[in-house]
Each structure stands twice: as C-alpha cells, then as structure tokens.
Amino acid sequence: MSHTHVTAVEDDEPELLRDQFRQLLRYRAIIGAGIGIGLLGGVWFGLSNADTYVATSQVVLRAPVNDPFNPSVSQDKTLNMGSERQTALSSSVAEQAAKKLGWTGTLGKLQKDLQVTNPPQSQVLQFTYTADSPQAAADRANAVTQAYLDLRKKQWTDLRATMLAGQQKQLDEVAKKHDQKTKEVDRMSDGAARDNEYAVKTNLLNRINELDARISQLKSLDMSAGTVIRTATAPGFSDGPGLTMSLGLGALVGVALGLLAAWVRLVFDPAPRSPGDVARAVRAPVLGTLPRGATDVLLADDHTDARVAEEYRSVAFRLAYDQRFADRRRLLVVAPRGANDAAVAVASHLAASFAETGKDVLLIEADLRTPTLAGRLRAHAAAAPRWSHAAESDENGWPGRRQLSVDAGESGSFGLVPGERVRNVARALTAPTVTRLIAEADSPNSTVVVLAPPVLNYADALALVDRVDGVLIVCDQRGVHRTDLQRIRELIAGAGGTVLGAVVHAPSGQRRAAKQAGGRRGGGGRNRQPAPAPTGGEEFTAEPEQVIQGDGSDTVTLRSLRAEDLRNGDIRAGDR
C-alpha cells in the first residue's frame, strides 16, 4: 500500500517529475500509436530515398581584374555571393543547362532538384543535384555549373564591350578635335595666341593617350567568371539513410510523438493522475491505495487474499495515530458520487479493524435512502454492546432500537445501527437522537464509524459533518474528477468538518460487470443480491435496494416531502 502526504508531494519536485513520467506510461496505447506512426514514416522515408543519388560540383568565382596578383584588390569586396547564388538558381542558367542536356521537360522540374550553397567565408559556389540515377545526377550538376559560368562570362563580356564602345566613341571625338587643333596651330604665326592653342592641343593629346590606355586595359581583361575546382562524378551509392537507419529514426520520432501526445492527454485528463493528485485536491494524505477487488467484499475474512485485510488494518492504524481522530474516535466515511459500494466496504472493514484492536465499535448506516448493510453483513440481534443502544427512538423512526451485532470472524464483532427508510431524511439525520448516538464514541474504548451517501448526490453527509471528528473520502482514482474532490473538500470545510484523508481504490469487479451488462454509470442501484444472513440468532433481511433515478448530480440538498404526500401515503423511494 502506498501512502501519500501533501507536503511531501508539493515540496519534492524530482518526485513530481518521476510521478508524472510514471503517469505517462498509463497511456501505452497512445505511445504505441506514436511509435507505429513513426515506424511507418521511417519505412516510407527509407523506401522513397532508396533510389536517390546526389552529385556535387564546386566553382571558385573571380571578378575580372587587371592584376590578379595585386594584394590590394579584394575579391570578397568585388563579388556579392548572395547575388551570385541567386543567379545560379535563375531561369536563365536553367535554360542554358536544358539546351546542353537536351531537356524536354519544364524548367521548374529541372530546377526542383538543384541546390546551390556558398560555404562561409569563401568565394565558392557548390552545385548539388539530386536525381534517380548516378549518371543523370552528375551530368545535370556539370551542365548547370557550366551554364552558370557561361552566363557570367557572357555578362562580363557584354559589359566590357559596352565600356569599350563608350571609350572608343570618346577617343574618336577627342582625336577629331586634336586633328582640327593641329591644323589651326600650323596656320598660326608665333606668338601668345599660338602658344595657347598649342597648350590645348597638348591636353587633347594627353586625353587621347589616357583613353588608349583604358581601351587597352579593358581588352586585356580575362572574362572567365571562375574556375571549376570539383567536377561532379557519378556517385557510387544512394544518398538515402537506408531502411535500417530510417526505421531507427522513425522509432525515435515515434517515441517523441507518442510521449508528446500522452503528455497532452495527461494535461487535459480531468481525473487525478496519481495518489499525489488526490492528496493535493483534498489537502489531506492518501491513507491507502487498495488493490483491485478489495472493495468487492464487506469483511476481510471473506477475501481469498489475506493481504487485503492488512491493507485495511494499515488504514485503520494510520487513523488511530492521527491526533484529530484519536481524541474522540468518530469517523464519517463518504464517497464522491455514484455508487456507494466502495464506501460501504471501507466502512465495514475499518469497523472490523478497530474491533480487532479491542475497541467497542459502532457502525452507523446513515444511508436512509438505500440501506443494505443489515442483509449484506453477518448481523444478528444477540450480544449487541449496551453502549450502542439508543436511549430512545426518534419519532421519525430512525435510529430505533433495532441494534445489531456483526460477526467479523477473527477480528471480533462490532455493533451496527442499520439504516431505515424514513419519511424525512433531513429531520432524521439532524435529530438529537442521532447526535447522542454519535456522541457514544466519547465513552472510553469506543469508536463510531458513520457511513453516509455520496456527498455530491445528496447533502446527507454534510448534515453529519459537524458531529464527527473527521471525514474519510473513498474514491476511484480513475472514476472521479479533481474538481469533484476539491468541491467535496470545500463542502466539508464549509460545514465545519475536517478531511482526515482519502482511500484510493481500483474499480470493483462487480461494477465492471454491471457496466458490461448495460448498467448505467453513476446510478445507485446494484445487480447483486444481498448476502444471506448466517443461521443462529434472530435474522434480519435487508429491504430490496431501489434505483436512484438519474446520476445524482442534479441535487446536493436534502429532499423533503409535501404534506399532501404524507396524507395520501404516497412516499416514493427517491424522497425517503
């Protein structure tokens, strides 16, 4: 059995993480689905890339310069690698490559598998082409590379031709002026005027020499756009990761996907994910986690597994050492909503456990709507403890003098005040007789355990909260919402009570069978028949159980009867 304290859970962050990871493993189906999706994706990726081949070529770019050995000329300042990369990916290069390859498809299809990159801090363009055959990948990579170099060379050559045409035009104009000025100077006589004209002629000649030098310089430029330093060759193996590696990667991605989906499911799960969540919701420790089937039988001696009795004894001992309960020993056992089977089992087992320690135990069935304990326990009228008898019977008919004794086997016996249907439940539960009956726990060596209907179905338990020392909440961790537990705690605190703790249990086998048989979830009825009382002594048979209409969530107040119903004798099971 695991015990969870609120302080330990809230303060230990590593424990919270471990607990959350354990809770993720609850959603094995979601994680398995994620792994399956990842494996299918890995198979698809491996098969789709099985016939994929990649060829790569590299080009070192350069700009036309007069002196390539001049250290003052910086190529990285002359070339813009981003622009060069965009040029390599342009449709103009694709058109030239298509002509070289004899491409019959669209340019978009040819460009689709081309990738051009520029390694950092370099003037290198890397052309990578992906194709379904090795030779096709190499041929297309080389064709695109050469088409780019040809295009860039043509662009540089066209630019030089434009500049040469401009320079030549200027040279012709200046040469014409120089010839005219030479003729004028030859006709002039010596003097200042001739000297001035001669100076103009000299300037024109200098200009002619300058333009000649520029033209010669432009004609001497190398127009190649770059040098191929790596020619694409046919690859000898596929570029894909292979089926084995694809499956491994798919499995890893699937695990991550499954864990993510399970975590999202965990975050939005309204049910408590762990006993720690229950403890935080009720702000009290989880006194025990019962194994599956522990709530199917009302007494430990009827269980085939003796460990169940030890589980209940552990809960009883933890309650006994709780100072809030140990002073007066009055306990109220309740369930959140729906069926009350688990709370009935826990209350009867705790009564037997306290009786085993030598206490005079009285179990009060405060369920006045569907009382069943008298027929389900081995109860008889003999040897009931004197202290458990009510001093007088209430006018409502409960509690009466019908006090029973329950044989708990090796644990001993304890007293039972069985529930009975009454006309006015609220008046019966708040009567002074019930207060005096619960107060019997003030007697030395006595303990009172009160069993009430589910808190969120009826407010019967709230009418008893102020007369007990603490409340024990019995809940199915997967069948209750955190908001329900928080609401129960608020209702109990508002009524002046204290939550001593919670007991968490798994769904009972009978409840699962009832669901499979078509039973409605949250109903108060049960399909099993009450256990027959043992022979010997006066026997009592429980009245047949009634099915509570609806799921009980439509009321949290005590029901009352109309006066005309009392006069007519029309008392319905739901109003008792």
PDB file of N, CA and C in Angstrom, residues 98-163:
ATOM      1  N   ALA A  98      19.400  23.328 -69.862  1.00  0.00           N
ATOM      2  CA  ALA A  98      18.446  22.491 -70.582  1.00  0.00           C
ATOM      3  C   ALA A  98      18.886  22.280 -72.031  1.00  0.00           C
ATOM      4  N   LYS A  99      19.437  23.331 -72.644  1.00  0.00           N
ATOM      5  CA  LYS A  99      19.927  23.191 -74.019  1.00  0.00           C
ATOM      6  C   LYS A  99      21.088  22.208 -74.095  1.00  0.00           C
ATOM      7  N   LYS A 100      21.988  22.268 -73.096  1.00  0.00           N
ATOM      8  CA  LYS A 100      23.132  21.354 -73.101  1.00  0.00           C
ATOM      9  C   LYS A 100      22.691  19.903 -72.886  1.00  0.00           C
ATOM     10  N   LEU A 101      21.649  19.694 -72.049  1.00  0.00           N
ATOM     11  CA  LEU A 101      21.205  18.345 -71.717  1.00  0.00           C
ATOM     12  C   LEU A 101      20.192  17.802 -72.711  1.00  0.00           C
ATOM     13  N   GLY A 102      19.619  18.662 -73.511  1.00  0.00           N
ATOM     14  CA  GLY A 102      18.529  18.229 -74.368  1.00  0.00           C
ATOM     15  C   GLY A 102      17.279  17.946 -73.545  1.00  0.00           C
ATOM     16  N   TRP A 103      17.086  18.779 -72.546  1.00  0.00           N
ATOM     17  CA  TRP A 103      15.968  18.573 -71.613  1.00  0.00           C
ATOM     18  C   TRP A 103      14.633  18.817 -72.311  1.00  0.00           C
ATOM     19  N   THR A 104      13.722  17.877 -72.126  1.00  0.00           N
ATOM     20  CA  THR A 104      12.417  18.005 -72.761  1.00  0.00           C
ATOM     21  C   THR A 104      11.305  18.398 -71.782  1.00  0.00           C
ATOM     22  N   GLY A 105      11.630  18.383 -70.502  1.00  0.00           N
ATOM     23  CA  GLY A 105      10.620  18.733 -69.505  1.00  0.00           C
ATOM     24  C   GLY A 105      10.589  20.230 -69.256  1.00  0.00           C
ATOM     25  N   THR A 106       9.911  20.605 -68.201  1.00  0.00           N
ATOM     26  CA  THR A 106       9.801  22.015 -67.837  1.00  0.00           C
ATOM     27  C   THR A 106      11.029  22.454 -67.051  1.00  0.00           C
ATOM     28  N   LEU A 107      11.265  23.775 -67.095  1.00  0.00           N
ATOM     29  CA  LEU A 107      12.404  24.314 -66.339  1.00  0.00           C
ATOM     30  C   LEU A 107      12.206  24.144 -64.833  1.00  0.00           C
ATOM     31  N   GLY A 108      10.967  24.232 -64.390  1.00  0.00           N
ATOM     32  CA  GLY A 108      10.706  24.062 -62.962  1.00  0.00           C
ATOM     33  C   GLY A 108      11.110  22.693 -62.464  1.00  0.00           C
ATOM     34  N   LYS A 109      10.866  21.661 -63.256  1.00  0.00           N
ATOM     35  CA  LYS A 109      11.258  20.311 -62.864  1.00  0.00           C
ATOM     36  C   LYS A 109      12.771  20.166 -62.831  1.00  0.00           C
ATOM     37  N   LEU A 110      13.466  20.847 -63.770  1.00  0.00           N
ATOM     38  CA  LEU A 110      14.932  20.797 -63.763  1.00  0.00           C
ATOM     39  C   LEU A 110      15.489  21.542 -62.549  1.00  0.00           C
ATOM     40  N   GLN A 111      14.874  22.665 -62.176  1.00  0.00           N
ATOM     41  CA  GLN A 111      15.364  23.441 -61.041  1.00  0.00           C
ATOM     42  C   GLN A 111      14.974  22.847 -59.697  1.00  0.00           C
ATOM     43  N   LYS A 112      13.965  21.966 -59.682  1.00  0.00           N
ATOM     44  CA  LYS A 112      13.446  21.442 -58.421  1.00  0.00           C
ATOM     45  C   LYS A 112      14.511  20.710 -57.612  1.00  0.00           C
ATOM     46  N   ASP A 113      15.340  19.917 -58.283  1.00  0.00           N
ATOM     47  CA  ASP A 113      16.320  19.086 -57.588  1.00  0.00           C
ATOM     48  C   ASP A 113      17.699  19.730 -57.519  1.00  0.00           C
ATOM     49  N   LEU A 114      17.807  21.017 -57.846  1.00  0.00           N
ATOM     50  CA  LEU A 114      19.085  21.724 -57.803  1.00  0.00           C
ATOM     51  C   LEU A 114      19.198  22.511 -56.493  1.00  0.00           C
ATOM     52  N   GLN A 115      20.347  22.432 -55.884  1.00  0.00           N
ATOM     53  CA  GLN A 115      20.625  23.193 -54.670  1.00  0.00           C
ATOM     54  C   GLN A 115      21.994  23.848 -54.821  1.00  0.00           C
ATOM     55  N   VAL A 116      22.055  25.175 -54.592  1.00  0.00           N
ATOM     56  CA  VAL A 116      23.308  25.935 -54.690  1.00  0.00           C
ATOM     57  C   VAL A 116      23.590  26.545 -53.318  1.00  0.00           C
ATOM     58  N   THR A 117      24.771  26.281 -52.804  1.00  0.00           N
ATOM     59  CA  THR A 117      25.151  26.791 -51.484  1.00  0.00           C
ATOM     60  C   THR A 117      26.491  27.493 -51.577  1.00  0.00           C
ATOM     61  N   ASN A 118      26.754  28.325 -50.588  1.00  0.00           N
ATOM     62  CA  ASN A 118      28.023  29.055 -50.508  1.00  0.00           C
ATOM     63  C   ASN A 118      28.633  28.797 -49.133  1.00  0.00           C
ATOM     64  N   PRO A 119      29.727  28.028 -49.064  1.00  0.00           N
ATOM     65  CA  PRO A 119      30.380  27.813 -47.772  1.00  0.00           C
ATOM     66  C   PRO A 119      30.803  29.153 -47.162  1.00  0.00           C
ATOM     67  N   PRO A 120      30.699  29.282 -45.854  1.00  0.00           N
ATOM     68  CA  PRO A 120      31.026  30.560 -45.210  1.00  0.00           C
ATOM     69  C   PRO A 120      32.480  30.978 -45.468  1.00  0.00           C
ATOM     70  N   GLN A 121      32.662  32.283 -45.543  1.00  0.00           N
ATOM     71  CA  GLN A 121      33.992  32.886 -45.694  1.00  0.00           C
ATOM     72  C   GLN A 121      34.732  32.355 -46.915  1.00  0.00           C
ATOM     73  N   SER A 122      34.017  32.256 -48.022  1.00  0.00           N
ATOM     74  CA  SER A 122      34.657  31.757 -49.248  1.00  0.00           C
ATOM     75  C   SER A 122      33.948  32.354 -50.448  1.00  0.00           C
ATOM     76  N   GLN A 123      34.639  32.265 -51.606  1.00  0.00           N
ATOM     77  CA  GLN A 123      34.065  32.661 -52.884  1.00  0.00           C
ATOM     78  C   GLN A 123      33.753  31.423 -53.717  1.00  0.00           C
ATOM     79  N   VAL A 124      33.259  30.380 -53.048  1.00  0.00           N
ATOM     80  CA  VAL A 124      32.974  29.097 -53.686  1.00  0.00           C
ATOM     81  C   VAL A 124      31.467  28.896 -53.743  1.00  0.00           C
ATOM     82  N   LEU A 125      30.995  28.495 -54.933  1.00  0.00           N
ATOM     83  CA  LEU A 125      29.617  28.069 -55.096  1.00  0.00           C
ATOM     84  C   LEU A 125      29.596  26.553 -55.293  1.00  0.00           C
ATOM     85  N   GLN A 126      28.739  25.881 -54.506  1.00  0.00           N
ATOM     86  CA  GLN A 126      28.630  24.429 -54.590  1.00  0.00           C
ATOM     87  C   GLN A 126      27.289  24.067 -55.211  1.00  0.00           C
ATOM     88  N   PHE A 127      27.351  23.348 -56.339  1.00  0.00           N
ATOM     89  CA  PHE A 127      26.154  22.926 -57.062  1.00  0.00           C
ATOM     90  C   PHE A 127      25.878  21.465 -56.710  1.00  0.00           C
ATOM     91  N   THR A 128      24.712  21.209 -56.115  1.00  0.00           N
ATOM     92  CA  THR A 128      24.313  19.855 -55.715  1.00  0.00           C
ATOM     93  C   THR A 128      23.041  19.489 -56.455  1.00  0.00           C
ATOM     94  N   TYR A 129      23.095  18.378 -57.174  1.00  0.00           N
ATOM     95  CA  TYR A 129      21.923  17.945 -57.931  1.00  0.00           C
ATOM     96  C   TYR A 129      21.530  16.539 -57.499  1.00  0.00           C
ATOM     97  N   THR A 130      20.219  16.345 -57.292  1.00  0.00           N
ATOM     98  CA  THR A 130      19.671  15.057 -56.855  1.00  0.00           C
ATOM     99  C   THR A 130      18.853  14.464 -57.984  1.00  0.00           C
ATOM    100  N   ALA A 131      19.136  13.191 -58.310  1.00  0.00           N
ATOM    101  CA  ALA A 131      18.423  12.507 -59.388  1.00  0.00           C
ATOM    102  C   ALA A 131      18.226  11.053 -59.002  1.00  0.00           C
ATOM    103  N   ASP A 132      17.474  10.351 -59.853  1.00  0.00           N
ATOM    104  CA  ASP A 132      17.179   8.952 -59.550  1.00  0.00           C
ATOM    105  C   ASP A 132      18.201   7.993 -60.143  1.00  0.00           C
ATOM    106  N   SER A 133      19.227   8.519 -60.785  1.00  0.00           N
ATOM    107  CA  SER A 133      20.312   7.665 -61.292  1.00  0.00           C
ATOM    108  C   SER A 133      21.638   8.404 -61.103  1.00  0.00           C
ATOM    109  N   PRO A 134      22.743   7.691 -60.891  1.00  0.00           N
ATOM    110  CA  PRO A 134      24.027   8.353 -60.629  1.00  0.00           C
ATOM    111  C   PRO A 134      24.500   9.219 -61.786  1.00  0.00           C
ATOM    112  N   GLN A 135      24.433   8.704 -62.994  1.00  0.00           N
ATOM    113  CA  GLN A 135      24.964   9.451 -64.129  1.00  0.00           C
ATOM    114  C   GLN A 135      24.133  10.690 -64.415  1.00  0.00           C
ATOM    115  N   ALA A 136      22.817  10.585 -64.279  1.00  0.00           N
ATOM    116  CA  ALA A 136      21.960  11.750 -64.512  1.00  0.00           C
ATOM    117  C   ALA A 136      22.266  12.856 -63.509  1.00  0.00           C
ATOM    118  N   ALA A 137      22.525  12.478 -62.257  1.00  0.00           N
ATOM    119  CA  ALA A 137      22.858  13.491 -61.243  1.00  0.00           C
ATOM    120  C   ALA A 137      24.155  14.198 -61.601  1.00  0.00           C
ATOM    121  N   ALA A 138      25.182  13.446 -62.039  1.00  0.00           N
ATOM    122  CA  ALA A 138      26.465  14.058 -62.391  1.00  0.00           C
ATOM    123  C   ALA A 138      26.331  14.934 -63.637  1.00  0.00           C
ATOM    124  N   ASP A 139      25.649  14.448 -64.664  1.00  0.00           N
ATOM    125  CA  ASP A 139      25.516  15.221 -65.903  1.00  0.00           C
ATOM    126  C   ASP A 139      24.771  16.529 -65.660  1.00  0.00           C
ATOM    127  N   ARG A 140      23.720  16.488 -64.894  1.00  0.00           N
ATOM    128  CA  ARG A 140      22.941  17.700 -64.671  1.00  0.00           C
ATOM    129  C   ARG A 140      23.694  18.696 -63.778  1.00  0.00           C
ATOM    130  N   ALA A 141      24.442  18.192 -62.811  1.00  0.00           N
ATOM    131  CA  ALA A 141      25.232  19.099 -61.975  1.00  0.00           C
ATOM    132  C   ALA A 141      26.291  19.807 -62.812  1.00  0.00           C
ATOM    133  N   ASN A 142      26.986  19.056 -63.661  1.00  0.00           N
ATOM    134  CA  ASN A 142      28.009  19.683 -64.507  1.00  0.00           C
ATOM    135  C   ASN A 142      27.390  20.632 -65.525  1.00  0.00           C
ATOM    136  N   ALA A 143      26.231  20.266 -66.076  1.00  0.00           N
ATOM    137  CA  ALA A 143      25.585  21.131 -67.054  1.00  0.00           C
ATOM    138  C   ALA A 143      25.164  22.455 -66.424  1.00  0.00           C
ATOM    139  N   VAL A 144      24.621  22.421 -65.245  1.00  0.00           N
ATOM    140  CA  VAL A 144      24.205  23.650 -64.564  1.00  0.00           C
ATOM    141  C   VAL A 144      25.434  24.491 -64.218  1.00  0.00           C
ATOM    142  N   THR A 145      26.501  23.838 -63.762  1.00  0.00           N
ATOM    143  CA  THR A 145      27.725  24.571 -63.419  1.00  0.00           C
ATOM    144  C   THR A 145      28.287  25.300 -64.638  1.00  0.00           C
ATOM    145  N   GLN A 146      28.388  24.585 -65.766  1.00  0.00           N
ATOM    146  CA  GLN A 146      28.927  25.207 -66.971  1.00  0.00           C
ATOM    147  C   GLN A 146      28.000  26.287 -67.499  1.00  0.00           C
ATOM    148  N   ALA A 147      26.704  26.071 -67.413  1.00  0.00           N
ATOM    149  CA  ALA A 147      25.749  27.091 -67.862  1.00  0.00           C
ATOM    150  C   ALA A 147      25.897  28.364 -67.031  1.00  0.00           C
ATOM    151  N   TYR A 148      26.126  28.207 -65.741  1.00  0.00           N
ATOM    152  CA  TYR A 148      26.333  29.394 -64.889  1.00  0.00           C
ATOM    153  C   TYR A 148      27.595  30.134 -65.287  1.00  0.00           C
ATOM    154  N   LEU A 149      28.699  29.389 -65.487  1.00  0.00           N
ATOM    155  CA  LEU A 149      29.958  30.042 -65.859  1.00  0.00           C
ATOM    156  C   LEU A 149      29.825  30.734 -67.220  1.00  0.00           C
ATOM    157  N   ASP A 150      29.154  30.088 -68.163  1.00  0.00           N
ATOM    158  CA  ASP A 150      28.970  30.707 -69.476  1.00  0.00           C
ATOM    159  C   ASP A 150      28.133  31.974 -69.377  1.00  0.00           C
ATOM    160  N   LEU A 151      27.095  31.908 -68.581  1.00  0.00           N
ATOM    161  CA  LEU A 151      26.239  33.087 -68.433  1.00  0.00           C
ATOM    162  C   LEU A 151      27.008  34.242 -67.797  1.00  0.00           C
ATOM    163  N   ARG A 152      27.757  33.943 -66.746  1.00  0.00           N
ATOM    164  CA  ARG A 152      28.513  35.009 -66.085  1.00  0.00           C
ATOM    165  C   ARG A 152      29.595  35.558 -67.008  1.00  0.00           C
ATOM    166  N   LYS A 153      30.250  34.694 -67.811  1.00  0.00           N
ATOM    167  CA  LYS A 153      31.261  35.165 -68.754  1.00  0.00           C
ATOM    168  C   LYS A 153      30.629  36.049 -69.818  1.00  0.00           C
ATOM    169  N   LYS A 154      29.458  35.646 -70.305  1.00  0.00           N
ATOM    170  CA  LYS A 154      28.766  36.460 -71.282  1.00  0.00           C
ATOM    171  C   LYS A 154      28.379  37.819 -70.695  1.00  0.00           C
ATOM    172  N   GLN A 155      27.936  37.803 -69.450  1.00  0.00           N
ATOM    173  CA  GLN A 155      27.562  39.069 -68.816  1.00  0.00           C
ATOM    174  C   GLN A 155      28.769  39.983 -68.672  1.00  0.00           C
ATOM    175  N   TRP A 156      29.904  39.426 -68.239  1.00  0.00           N
ATOM    176  CA  TRP A 156      31.115  40.248 -68.127  1.00  0.00           C
ATOM    177  C   TRP A 156      31.572  40.740 -69.497  1.00  0.00           C
ATOM    178  N   THR A 157      31.521  39.846 -70.499  1.00  0.00           N
ATOM    179  CA  THR A 157      31.952  40.228 -71.854  1.00  0.00           C
ATOM    180  C   THR A 157      31.064  41.324 -72.428  1.00  0.00           C
ATOM    181  N   ASP A 158      29.763  41.189 -72.247  1.00  0.00           N
ATOM    182  CA  ASP A 158      28.853  42.231 -72.730  1.00  0.00           C
ATOM    183  C   ASP A 158      29.122  43.559 -72.028  1.00  0.00           C
ATOM    184  N   LEU A 159      29.438  43.496 -70.759  1.00  0.00           N
ATOM    185  CA  LEU A 159      29.732  44.731 -70.026  1.00  0.00           C
ATOM    186  C   LEU A 159      31.018  45.359 -70.554  1.00  0.00           C
ATOM    187  N   ARG A 160      32.028  44.518 -70.819  1.00  0.00           N
ATOM    188  CA  ARG A 160      33.276  45.067 -71.361  1.00  0.00           C
ATOM    189  C   ARG A 160      33.059  45.661 -72.746  1.00  0.00           C
ATOM    190  N   ALA A 161      32.255  44.988 -73.589  1.00  0.00           N
ATOM    191  CA  ALA A 161      32.007  45.518 -74.929  1.00  0.00           C
ATOM    192  C   ALA A 161      31.304  46.870 -74.846  1.00  0.00           C
ATOM    193  N   THR A 162      30.387  47.006 -73.931  1.00  0.00           N
ATOM    194  CA  THR A 162      29.689  48.291 -73.764  1.00  0.00           C
ATOM    195  C   THR A 162      30.668  49.370 -73.332  1.00  0.00           C
ATOM    196  N   MET A 163      31.545  49.030 -72.402  1.00  0.00           N
ATOM    197  CA  MET A 163      32.531  50.011 -71.947  1.00  0.00           C
ATOM    198  C   MET A 163      33.528  50.360 -73.064  1.00  0.00           C
TER     199      MET A 163
END
